[in-house]
């Protein structure tokens, strides 16, 4: 980790966070409150994380500062079903599970998430649900579905806290790159935070029916304990309270048999760490009580997205060039990801075209559609080509017919097909494409295909 | 600043950035290329910044880690007009300018941006344009316009690089809090980066007409210089090339008069820092050339948003309570800012209501509208009240009439007014409100007002 110091003195060390997860666990109690104590619920965080890698390598894949997006989904360990599981049940994933890897194979089995959970290849429904959501997310970003696989961690590489863990890996020129992790971290984090802070990080749930509970209970005679141990009385009391059920049961038998028990304690005033408690001071008995609530530490399912890695792999996967022309590169970013959705090009430097381009730009901006005008003196083919390489999905040309009848052309980056229509028609088509309510196929089916100046050839 | 070290050794110090600006200046050359060398253009960056404040104070206003959003708008120092200035010209701002402050007054003058630029209270149009955009942005976030003022930096508090600087200040219980800075940083940053890196950070623009330029030029006889200075020849050559026009003019006169000149140099091989150059080695003459381009270092206008401070002030300004009931607090976040847009409440725990609430939630989610279901056992009035306090602007109730006719109610947080309509009508109203295409007044005018169970009283 990166270490620094905080405040005026060098005595207070601080570390840059290596993941966002722990900050979320610290908020668990508050988040549970906000959720009215009901389960399951999730928190999410996105932000820079820092790891002082000794030797950063493989280009941009192993870096010291990176953007991490993590979801912590808290779930009852006895109810790892997920209500929206049916939405992902039939998604078929290439799973490189533990057994396949241990048998020395590298070919994943393709199997539906439903089958994988049923056969316990994936540990539980909630974990399966998130694997499904991860692949849907990646494909929506533009990732090539045939270049995604899910690899299960082997027992010897899995973090000590995880009970199952899968990595979504994307295929690049570096090979398969781990981009999203999805771990069932069990109750590990909350348990450890609770142990070190003393704060209770559990969920209390009303039981449908009260349950009769038999348990051993220990009681110290306060007065006699005070007389006997003086200042150490509190330490002894605390040591008794920490005893669990098996310990109490054993001590009860010993007390019965010998009339006294020996008990380990933290260091007392005289330095000893052991006291003898006779039955005049200590009584242990079996009691019965009605339990109306159930208390448990939630398990955490954690999908963890390395945003930089995903973007790097995406850029590699969507970069290609036109057939027979290695110089004409195209970056096929989908509309949802491309920083600029629309390129606006005035056909020539004719001063009448520029105001139309700027008015159209302002109109798209008001609709929240990011766009850029390229009014440079390069040829229109050159301007399209360089914006293809920048990944701008749509292009609008303002030309001399625009001056006559107000019509403009709309061009799709990957196919280079153009349609022509009134500015209103084209703006509506762009809006539909950006919002995902219409496909390019639908646009070309209902609008006039434009043969035009053939500037793309 | 916070200091750390990078890599395996402690020898490489790094610092956490105290602002985002410098990272953007480092990219200037690339960004100018992306913009095809044309001016003006802007870059923007948002991210965490870190300052190791000795004593953080005033609650959340002075913190060591904060979110900063900065725009660097590069502009020709001779063309500080802005094409979109007319959009903000008539906006009236409360300006606490230098003169007012120096005269000991604290009451700002209210004046339109157009007048302020014309009378040079605000230095230039581009700076004025951004002041206008800043106030529009703040008001859109929900800031109370009567609690915003713009204060100009006095000469003695202005950073050495700035030629004019204004702070947007918001009124809170701490007094006026500086939330957005807007400085004209002149050419300072690019000039200094260029000086220390040796990289040229200038813009070259074709002149409309070539201009005849007369200038002094120095030439060293390479062969004789080599013979005379050996290994030092390059240092001498560089020293000659660094001479500016006034220096060349003076040396030309000296050379003419004495037949030789003395020239300061960096340390030579023998430790001396001065050479004598006779006219056999050095000639200086006046030449004429046609200049076709103009070269300049852009000025930078920098609006800089302290996101945490803006949010803190906003939360203070929109927090109030119902008349005569201090316990019923309301957080009047506008729809654009509220994390959840819609609260969905099933009227009772009747098991038929919950599936309808969940279906409605999924429908809104598909429209990209963040919503939350509160199906807890609290009374509906209690559930509305606590979501008013959380700032959720809209509430939909699913009740027993929903089971009969599919209608639901839609409630507006601040007025507590409810309308009733079919689920389709209500979803369309929500969509219009969220997208800003319809106001609540328009919704109440066209839909049936619902008197209902009066659960808000």
PDB file of C-alpha atoms in Angstrom, chain A residues 196-453:
ATOM      1  CA  UNK A 196     -11.878  -5.565  16.495  1.00  0.00           C
ATOM      2  CA  UNK A 197     -14.350  -2.716  17.072  1.00  0.00           C
ATOM      3  CA  UNK A 198     -16.689  -4.416  19.518  1.00  0.00           C
ATOM      4  CA  UNK A 199     -19.650  -3.124  17.450  1.00  0.00           C
ATOM      5  CA  UNK A 200     -22.389  -5.633  16.732  1.00  0.00           C
ATOM      6  CA  UNK A 201     -22.700  -6.097  12.959  1.00  0.00           C
ATOM      7  CA  UNK A 202     -25.539  -8.589  12.942  1.00  0.00           C
ATOM      8  CA  UNK A 203     -29.117  -8.691  11.743  1.00  0.00           C
ATOM      9  CA  UNK A 204     -31.949  -9.471  14.149  1.00  0.00           C
ATOM     10  CA  UNK A 205     -35.006 -11.000  12.595  1.00  0.00           C
ATOM     11  CA  UNK A 206     -38.316 -11.801  14.248  1.00  0.00           C
ATOM     12  CA  UNK A 207     -38.874 -15.567  14.148  1.00  0.00           C
ATOM     13  CA  UNK A 208     -42.221 -16.656  12.661  1.00  0.00           C
ATOM     14  CA  UNK A 209     -42.822 -18.638  15.888  1.00  0.00           C
ATOM     15  CA  UNK A 210     -41.003 -18.164  19.213  1.00  0.00           C
ATOM     16  CA  UNK A 211     -38.575 -21.014  19.858  1.00  0.00           C
ATOM     17  CA  UNK A 212     -37.781 -22.573  23.239  1.00  0.00           C
ATOM     18  CA  UNK A 213     -34.019 -22.427  23.854  1.00  0.00           C
ATOM     19  CA  UNK A 214     -32.180 -24.394  26.538  1.00  0.00           C
ATOM     20  CA  UNK A 215     -28.824 -22.971  27.481  1.00  0.00           C
ATOM     21  CA  UNK A 216     -26.208 -22.917  30.214  1.00  0.00           C
ATOM     22  CA  UNK A 217     -25.972 -19.716  32.204  1.00  0.00           C
ATOM     23  CA  UNK A 218     -23.256 -18.694  34.643  1.00  0.00           C
ATOM     24  CA  UNK A 219     -23.821 -16.323  37.571  1.00  0.00           C
ATOM     25  CA  UNK A 220     -21.180 -14.814  39.864  1.00  0.00           C
ATOM     26  CA  UNK A 221     -22.102 -13.743  43.388  1.00  0.00           C
ATOM     27  CA  UNK A 222     -21.278 -10.066  43.017  1.00  0.00           C
ATOM     28  CA  UNK A 223     -20.658  -9.285  46.658  1.00  0.00           C
ATOM     29  CA  UNK A 224     -18.400 -12.269  47.364  1.00  0.00           C
ATOM     30  CA  UNK A 225     -16.551 -11.804  44.071  1.00  0.00           C
ATOM     31  CA  UNK A 226     -15.911  -8.168  44.956  1.00  0.00           C
ATOM     32  CA  UNK A 227     -14.575  -9.087  48.402  1.00  0.00           C
ATOM     33  CA  UNK A 228     -12.363 -11.827  47.037  1.00  0.00           C
ATOM     34  CA  UNK A 229     -10.927 -10.143  43.879  1.00  0.00           C
ATOM     35  CA  UNK A 230     -11.166  -6.399  44.698  1.00  0.00           C
ATOM     36  CA  UNK A 231     -10.003  -4.417  41.651  1.00  0.00           C
ATOM     37  CA  UNK A 232      -9.777  -7.587  39.565  1.00  0.00           C
ATOM     38  CA  UNK A 233     -13.479  -8.395  40.042  1.00  0.00           C
ATOM     39  CA  UNK A 234     -14.482  -6.786  36.730  1.00  0.00           C
ATOM     40  CA  UNK A 235     -11.863  -8.730  34.781  1.00  0.00           C
ATOM     41  CA  UNK A 236     -13.071 -11.991  36.318  1.00  0.00           C
ATOM     42  CA  UNK A 237     -16.693 -11.070  35.583  1.00  0.00           C
ATOM     43  CA  UNK A 238     -15.826 -10.358  31.931  1.00  0.00           C
ATOM     44  CA  UNK A 239     -13.938 -13.664  31.625  1.00  0.00           C
ATOM     45  CA  UNK A 240     -17.012 -15.532  32.869  1.00  0.00           C
ATOM     46  CA  UNK A 241     -19.290 -13.669  30.432  1.00  0.00           C
ATOM     47  CA  UNK A 242     -17.115 -14.615  27.482  1.00  0.00           C
ATOM     48  CA  UNK A 243     -17.549 -18.362  28.076  1.00  0.00           C
ATOM     49  CA  UNK A 244     -19.452 -20.120  25.295  1.00  0.00           C
ATOM     50  CA  UNK A 245     -21.946 -22.971  25.669  1.00  0.00           C
ATOM     51  CA  UNK A 246     -19.500 -25.926  25.382  1.00  0.00           C
ATOM     52  CA  UNK A 247     -17.161 -24.260  27.918  1.00  0.00           C
ATOM     53  CA  UNK A 248     -20.040 -23.617  30.312  1.00  0.00           C
ATOM     54  CA  UNK A 249     -21.200 -27.207  30.030  1.00  0.00           C
ATOM     55  CA  UNK A 250     -17.708 -28.526  30.842  1.00  0.00           C
ATOM     56  CA  UNK A 251     -17.278 -26.101  33.752  1.00  0.00           C
ATOM     57  CA  UNK A 252     -20.701 -27.026  35.151  1.00  0.00           C
ATOM     58  CA  UNK A 253     -19.594 -30.667  35.332  1.00  0.00           C
ATOM     59  CA  UNK A 254     -16.262 -29.699  36.933  1.00  0.00           C
ATOM     60  CA  UNK A 255     -17.985 -27.452  39.473  1.00  0.00           C
ATOM     61  CA  UNK A 256     -20.383 -30.275  40.331  1.00  0.00           C
ATOM     62  CA  UNK A 257     -17.522 -32.750  40.751  1.00  0.00           C
ATOM     63  CA  UNK A 258     -14.831 -30.662  42.487  1.00  0.00           C
ATOM     64  CA  UNK A 259     -16.781 -27.791  44.046  1.00  0.00           C
ATOM     65  CA  UNK A 260     -14.542 -25.288  42.225  1.00  0.00           C
ATOM     66  CA  UNK A 261     -13.212 -24.499  38.734  1.00  0.00           C
ATOM     67  CA  UNK A 262     -10.045 -22.879  37.390  1.00  0.00           C
ATOM     68  CA  UNK A 263     -10.565 -20.084  34.879  1.00  0.00           C
ATOM     69  CA  UNK A 264      -8.086 -18.397  32.536  1.00  0.00           C
ATOM     70  CA  UNK A 265      -8.225 -14.583  32.678  1.00  0.00           C
ATOM     71  CA  UNK A 266      -6.338 -11.654  31.179  1.00  0.00           C
ATOM     72  CA  UNK A 267      -3.416 -10.523  33.387  1.00  0.00           C
ATOM     73  CA  UNK A 268      -4.607  -9.548  36.877  1.00  0.00           C
ATOM     74  CA  UNK A 269      -3.125  -6.933  39.224  1.00  0.00           C
ATOM     75  CA  UNK A 270      -0.525  -9.411  40.546  1.00  0.00           C
ATOM     76  CA  UNK A 271       0.394 -10.610  37.069  1.00  0.00           C
ATOM     77  CA  UNK A 272      -1.293 -14.008  37.289  1.00  0.00           C
ATOM     78  CA  UNK A 273      -3.707 -15.145  34.566  1.00  0.00           C
ATOM     79  CA  UNK A 274      -5.724 -17.795  36.348  1.00  0.00           C
ATOM     80  CA  UNK A 275      -8.269 -17.738  39.170  1.00  0.00           C
ATOM     81  CA  UNK A 276     -10.022 -20.422  41.145  1.00  0.00           C
ATOM     82  CA  UNK A 277     -13.774 -19.956  41.542  1.00  0.00           C
ATOM     83  CA  UNK A 278     -15.491 -22.054  44.254  1.00  0.00           C
ATOM     84  CA  UNK A 279     -19.197 -22.825  43.965  1.00  0.00           C
ATOM     85  CA  UNK A 280     -19.935 -20.205  46.638  1.00  0.00           C
ATOM     86  CA  UNK A 281     -18.927 -17.565  44.049  1.00  0.00           C
ATOM     87  CA  UNK A 282     -19.935 -19.238  40.771  1.00  0.00           C
ATOM     88  CA  UNK A 283     -23.073 -21.107  39.835  1.00  0.00           C
ATOM     89  CA  UNK A 284     -23.747 -22.625  36.409  1.00  0.00           C
ATOM     90  CA  UNK A 285     -27.189 -23.940  35.576  1.00  0.00           C
ATOM     91  CA  UNK A 286     -29.268 -24.936  32.590  1.00  0.00           C
ATOM     92  CA  UNK A 287     -32.072 -22.469  31.877  1.00  0.00           C
ATOM     93  CA  UNK A 288     -34.888 -22.311  29.381  1.00  0.00           C
ATOM     94  CA  UNK A 289     -36.047 -19.163  27.598  1.00  0.00           C
ATOM     95  CA  UNK A 290     -38.331 -18.295  24.686  1.00  0.00           C
ATOM     96  CA  UNK A 291     -36.383 -16.880  21.768  1.00  0.00           C
ATOM     97  CA  UNK A 292     -38.420 -14.542  19.519  1.00  0.00           C
ATOM     98  CA  UNK A 293     -35.648 -13.277  17.257  1.00  0.00           C
ATOM     99  CA  UNK A 294     -32.901 -14.853  15.250  1.00  0.00           C
ATOM    100  CA  UNK A 295     -29.543 -13.116  15.075  1.00  0.00           C
ATOM    101  CA  UNK A 296     -27.007 -13.693  12.319  1.00  0.00           C
ATOM    102  CA  UNK A 297     -24.058 -12.113  10.555  1.00  0.00           C
ATOM    103  CA  UNK A 298     -24.943 -11.547   6.888  1.00  0.00           C
ATOM    104  CA  UNK A 299     -22.872 -13.043   4.128  1.00  0.00           C
ATOM    105  CA  UNK A 300     -21.549 -10.736   1.433  1.00  0.00           C
ATOM    106  CA  UNK A 301     -21.671 -11.376  -2.305  1.00  0.00           C
ATOM    107  CA  UNK A 302     -19.228  -8.964  -3.930  1.00  0.00           C
ATOM    108  CA  UNK A 303     -19.100  -8.190  -7.651  1.00  0.00           C
ATOM    109  CA  UNK A 304     -15.978  -6.076  -8.120  1.00  0.00           C
ATOM    110  CA  UNK A 305     -15.373  -4.286 -11.438  1.00  0.00           C
ATOM    111  CA  UNK A 306     -11.928  -3.141 -12.576  1.00  0.00           C
ATOM    112  CA  UNK A 307     -13.149  -0.289 -14.758  1.00  0.00           C
ATOM    113  CA  UNK A 308      -9.793   0.469 -16.389  1.00  0.00           C
ATOM    114  CA  UNK A 309      -9.240  -3.169 -17.328  1.00  0.00           C
ATOM    115  CA  UNK A 310     -12.742  -3.520 -18.735  1.00  0.00           C
ATOM    116  CA  UNK A 311     -12.210  -0.387 -20.834  1.00  0.00           C
ATOM    117  CA  UNK A 312      -8.802  -1.544 -22.017  1.00  0.00           C
ATOM    118  CA  UNK A 313     -10.152  -4.947 -23.116  1.00  0.00           C
ATOM    119  CA  UNK A 314     -13.187  -3.314 -24.705  1.00  0.00           C
ATOM    120  CA  UNK A 315     -11.011  -0.949 -26.739  1.00  0.00           C
ATOM    121  CA  UNK A 316      -8.945  -3.895 -27.982  1.00  0.00           C
ATOM    122  CA  UNK A 317     -12.027  -5.948 -28.848  1.00  0.00           C
ATOM    123  CA  UNK A 318     -13.902  -3.247 -30.779  1.00  0.00           C
ATOM    124  CA  UNK A 319     -10.899  -1.931 -32.743  1.00  0.00           C
ATOM    125  CA  UNK A 320     -10.723  -3.175 -36.350  1.00  0.00           C
ATOM    126  CA  UNK A 321     -10.091  -1.824 -39.825  1.00  0.00           C
ATOM    127  CA  UNK A 322     -12.049  -1.702 -43.075  1.00  0.00           C
ATOM    128  CA  UNK A 323     -11.442  -4.699 -45.358  1.00  0.00           C
ATOM    129  CA  UNK A 324      -8.364  -4.200 -47.551  1.00  0.00           C
ATOM    130  CA  UNK A 325      -7.430  -0.921 -45.873  1.00  0.00           C
ATOM    131  CA  UNK A 326      -5.394  -1.226 -42.686  1.00  0.00           C
ATOM    132  CA  UNK A 327      -5.171   2.568 -42.487  1.00  0.00           C
ATOM    133  CA  UNK A 328      -8.946   2.966 -42.083  1.00  0.00           C
ATOM    134  CA  UNK A 329      -9.405   1.914 -38.489  1.00  0.00           C
ATOM    135  CA  UNK A 330     -12.764   1.824 -36.734  1.00  0.00           C
ATOM    136  CA  UNK A 331     -13.505   1.808 -33.011  1.00  0.00           C
ATOM    137  CA  UNK A 332     -16.931   0.177 -32.751  1.00  0.00           C
ATOM    138  CA  UNK A 333     -17.951   1.541 -29.372  1.00  0.00           C
ATOM    139  CA  UNK A 334     -21.696   1.144 -28.837  1.00  0.00           C
ATOM    140  CA  UNK A 335     -23.779   4.295 -28.432  1.00  0.00           C
ATOM    141  CA  UNK A 336     -24.073   3.787 -24.681  1.00  0.00           C
ATOM    142  CA  UNK A 337     -20.289   3.950 -24.225  1.00  0.00           C
ATOM    143  CA  UNK A 338     -19.053   6.329 -26.947  1.00  0.00           C
ATOM    144  CA  UNK A 339     -18.157   9.708 -25.390  1.00  0.00           C
ATOM    145  CA  UNK A 340     -19.551  11.544 -28.412  1.00  0.00           C
ATOM    146  CA  UNK A 341     -22.722  10.098 -29.908  1.00  0.00           C
ATOM    147  CA  UNK A 342     -22.933  12.268 -32.999  1.00  0.00           C
ATOM    148  CA  UNK A 343     -20.450  13.928 -35.347  1.00  0.00           C
ATOM    149  CA  UNK A 344     -21.820  16.914 -37.245  1.00  0.00           C
ATOM    150  CA  UNK A 345     -20.012  17.812 -40.468  1.00  0.00           C
ATOM    151  CA  UNK A 346     -20.742  20.776 -42.695  1.00  0.00           C
ATOM    152  CA  UNK A 347     -19.971  19.445 -46.193  1.00  0.00           C
ATOM    153  CA  UNK A 348     -17.813  22.431 -47.128  1.00  0.00           C
ATOM    154  CA  UNK A 349     -16.531  25.674 -45.681  1.00  0.00           C
ATOM    155  CA  UNK A 350     -19.492  27.517 -47.242  1.00  0.00           C
ATOM    156  CA  UNK A 351     -20.400  30.069 -44.524  1.00  0.00           C
ATOM    157  CA  UNK A 352     -24.121  29.224 -44.783  1.00  0.00           C
ATOM    158  CA  UNK A 353     -23.574  25.648 -43.554  1.00  0.00           C
ATOM    159  CA  UNK A 354     -21.857  26.423 -40.244  1.00  0.00           C
ATOM    160  CA  UNK A 355     -24.825  28.135 -38.506  1.00  0.00           C
ATOM    161  CA  UNK A 356     -27.041  25.143 -39.376  1.00  0.00           C
ATOM    162  CA  UNK A 357     -24.464  22.771 -37.898  1.00  0.00           C
ATOM    163  CA  UNK A 358     -24.261  24.845 -34.710  1.00  0.00           C
ATOM    164  CA  UNK A 359     -28.047  25.047 -34.340  1.00  0.00           C
ATOM    165  CA  UNK A 360     -28.298  21.262 -34.741  1.00  0.00           C
ATOM    166  CA  UNK A 361     -25.514  20.808 -32.194  1.00  0.00           C
ATOM    167  CA  UNK A 362     -27.371  22.976 -29.668  1.00  0.00           C
ATOM    168  CA  UNK A 363     -30.603  21.066 -30.320  1.00  0.00           C
ATOM    169  CA  UNK A 364     -28.935  17.698 -29.654  1.00  0.00           C
ATOM    170  CA  UNK A 365     -27.228  19.129 -26.558  1.00  0.00           C
ATOM    171  CA  UNK A 366     -30.621  20.178 -25.162  1.00  0.00           C
ATOM    172  CA  UNK A 367     -31.707  16.541 -25.581  1.00  0.00           C
ATOM    173  CA  UNK A 368     -28.656  15.507 -23.557  1.00  0.00           C
ATOM    174  CA  UNK A 369     -26.955  13.972 -26.605  1.00  0.00           C
ATOM    175  CA  UNK A 370     -23.201  14.611 -26.663  1.00  0.00           C
ATOM    176  CA  UNK A 371     -22.049  15.729 -30.097  1.00  0.00           C
ATOM    177  CA  UNK A 372     -19.118  17.382 -31.800  1.00  0.00           C
ATOM    178  CA  UNK A 373     -18.802  19.524 -34.913  1.00  0.00           C
ATOM    179  CA  UNK A 374     -15.895  18.901 -37.267  1.00  0.00           C
ATOM    180  CA  UNK A 375     -15.780  21.993 -39.466  1.00  0.00           C
ATOM    181  CA  UNK A 376     -12.128  21.587 -40.338  1.00  0.00           C
ATOM    182  CA  UNK A 377     -10.957  21.902 -43.908  1.00  0.00           C
ATOM    183  CA  UNK A 378     -10.270  18.167 -44.341  1.00  0.00           C
ATOM    184  CA  UNK A 379     -12.361  16.303 -46.916  1.00  0.00           C
ATOM    185  CA  UNK A 380     -15.632  14.899 -45.638  1.00  0.00           C
ATOM    186  CA  UNK A 381     -14.343  11.351 -46.170  1.00  0.00           C
ATOM    187  CA  UNK A 382     -11.272  12.148 -44.087  1.00  0.00           C
ATOM    188  CA  UNK A 383     -13.410  13.691 -41.347  1.00  0.00           C
ATOM    189  CA  UNK A 384     -15.676  10.630 -41.216  1.00  0.00           C
ATOM    190  CA  UNK A 385     -12.672   8.303 -41.204  1.00  0.00           C
ATOM    191  CA  UNK A 386     -10.977   9.975 -38.267  1.00  0.00           C
ATOM    192  CA  UNK A 387     -14.197  10.033 -36.260  1.00  0.00           C
ATOM    193  CA  UNK A 388     -14.735   6.338 -37.063  1.00  0.00           C
ATOM    194  CA  UNK A 389     -11.370   5.784 -35.436  1.00  0.00           C
ATOM    195  CA  UNK A 390     -12.452   7.865 -32.425  1.00  0.00           C
ATOM    196  CA  UNK A 391     -15.560   5.681 -32.093  1.00  0.00           C
ATOM    197  CA  UNK A 392     -18.284   8.264 -32.820  1.00  0.00           C
ATOM    198  CA  UNK A 393     -21.264   6.072 -33.787  1.00  0.00           C
ATOM    199  CA  UNK A 394     -23.384   8.510 -35.816  1.00  0.00           C
ATOM    200  CA  UNK A 395     -22.621  11.268 -38.299  1.00  0.00           C
ATOM    201  CA  UNK A 396     -24.849  14.022 -39.645  1.00  0.00           C
ATOM    202  CA  UNK A 397     -23.883  15.891 -42.797  1.00  0.00           C
ATOM    203  CA  UNK A 398     -25.173  19.373 -43.496  1.00  0.00           C
ATOM    204  CA  UNK A 399     -24.873  19.940 -47.253  1.00  0.00           C
ATOM    205  CA  UNK A 400     -26.199  22.126 -50.039  1.00  0.00           C
ATOM    206  CA  UNK A 401     -29.521  20.280 -50.177  1.00  0.00           C
ATOM    207  CA  UNK A 402     -29.930  21.245 -46.517  1.00  0.00           C
ATOM    208  CA  UNK A 403     -29.968  24.874 -47.635  1.00  0.00           C
ATOM    209  CA  UNK A 404     -32.722  24.033 -50.145  1.00  0.00           C
ATOM    210  CA  UNK A 405     -35.044  21.694 -48.242  1.00  0.00           C
ATOM    211  CA  UNK A 406     -33.731  21.431 -44.666  1.00  0.00           C
ATOM    212  CA  UNK A 407     -32.858  17.753 -45.069  1.00  0.00           C
ATOM    213  CA  UNK A 408     -29.682  16.218 -43.639  1.00  0.00           C
ATOM    214  CA  UNK A 409     -28.052  12.802 -43.840  1.00  0.00           C
ATOM    215  CA  UNK A 410     -27.471  10.394 -40.967  1.00  0.00           C
ATOM    216  CA  UNK A 411     -24.585   7.928 -41.236  1.00  0.00           C
ATOM    217  CA  UNK A 412     -23.893   4.826 -39.168  1.00  0.00           C
ATOM    218  CA  UNK A 413     -20.205   4.282 -38.399  1.00  0.00           C
ATOM    219  CA  UNK A 414     -19.801   0.508 -38.791  1.00  0.00           C
ATOM    220  CA  UNK A 415     -21.838  -0.012 -41.981  1.00  0.00           C
ATOM    221  CA  UNK A 416     -21.196   3.487 -43.408  1.00  0.00           C
ATOM    222  CA  UNK A 417     -24.823   3.367 -44.598  1.00  0.00           C
ATOM    223  CA  UNK A 418     -26.525   6.772 -44.769  1.00  0.00           C
ATOM    224  CA  UNK A 419     -30.175   7.763 -44.670  1.00  0.00           C
ATOM    225  CA  UNK A 420     -31.624  11.146 -45.534  1.00  0.00           C
ATOM    226  CA  UNK A 421     -34.546  12.992 -43.988  1.00  0.00           C
ATOM    227  CA  UNK A 422     -35.718  16.266 -42.513  1.00  0.00           C
ATOM    228  CA  UNK A 423     -33.776  17.546 -39.525  1.00  0.00           C
ATOM    229  CA  UNK A 424     -36.739  16.603 -37.289  1.00  0.00           C
ATOM    230  CA  UNK A 425     -36.774  13.034 -38.616  1.00  0.00           C
ATOM    231  CA  UNK A 426     -33.038  12.656 -38.181  1.00  0.00           C
ATOM    232  CA  UNK A 427     -33.070  14.109 -34.654  1.00  0.00           C
ATOM    233  CA  UNK A 428     -35.885  11.719 -33.671  1.00  0.00           C
ATOM    234  CA  UNK A 429     -33.953   8.785 -35.154  1.00  0.00           C
ATOM    235  CA  UNK A 430     -30.837   9.800 -33.196  1.00  0.00           C
ATOM    236  CA  UNK A 431     -32.868  10.118 -29.988  1.00  0.00           C
ATOM    237  CA  UNK A 432     -34.378   6.664 -30.495  1.00  0.00           C
ATOM    238  CA  UNK A 433     -30.981   5.115 -31.214  1.00  0.00           C
ATOM    239  CA  UNK A 434     -29.351   6.772 -28.187  1.00  0.00           C
ATOM    240  CA  UNK A 435     -32.191   5.801 -25.845  1.00  0.00           C
ATOM    241  CA  UNK A 436     -32.252   2.276 -27.259  1.00  0.00           C
ATOM    242  CA  UNK A 437     -35.900   2.441 -28.341  1.00  0.00           C
ATOM    243  CA  UNK A 438     -35.004   1.952 -32.022  1.00  0.00           C
ATOM    244  CA  UNK A 439     -32.308  -0.016 -33.863  1.00  0.00           C
ATOM    245  CA  UNK A 440     -30.328   1.100 -36.909  1.00  0.00           C
ATOM    246  CA  UNK A 441     -32.084  -1.653 -38.889  1.00  0.00           C
ATOM    247  CA  UNK A 442     -35.424  -0.062 -38.034  1.00  0.00           C
ATOM    248  CA  UNK A 443     -34.140   3.374 -39.029  1.00  0.00           C
ATOM    249  CA  UNK A 444     -32.881   2.160 -42.423  1.00  0.00           C
ATOM    250  CA  UNK A 445     -36.158   0.299 -43.004  1.00  0.00           C
ATOM    251  CA  UNK A 446     -38.304   3.403 -42.600  1.00  0.00           C
ATOM    252  CA  UNK A 447     -36.051   6.183 -43.919  1.00  0.00           C
ATOM    253  CA  UNK A 448     -34.690   6.874 -47.378  1.00  0.00           C
ATOM    254  CA  UNK A 449     -31.264   5.331 -48.020  1.00  0.00           C
ATOM    255  CA  UNK A 450     -28.875   7.987 -49.274  1.00  0.00           C
ATOM    256  CA  UNK A 451     -26.430   7.082 -52.052  1.00  0.00           C
ATOM    257  CA  UNK A 452     -25.075  10.607 -52.054  1.00  0.00           C
ATOM    258  CA  UNK A 453     -21.611  11.689 -52.847  1.00  0.00           C
TER     259      UNK A 453
END
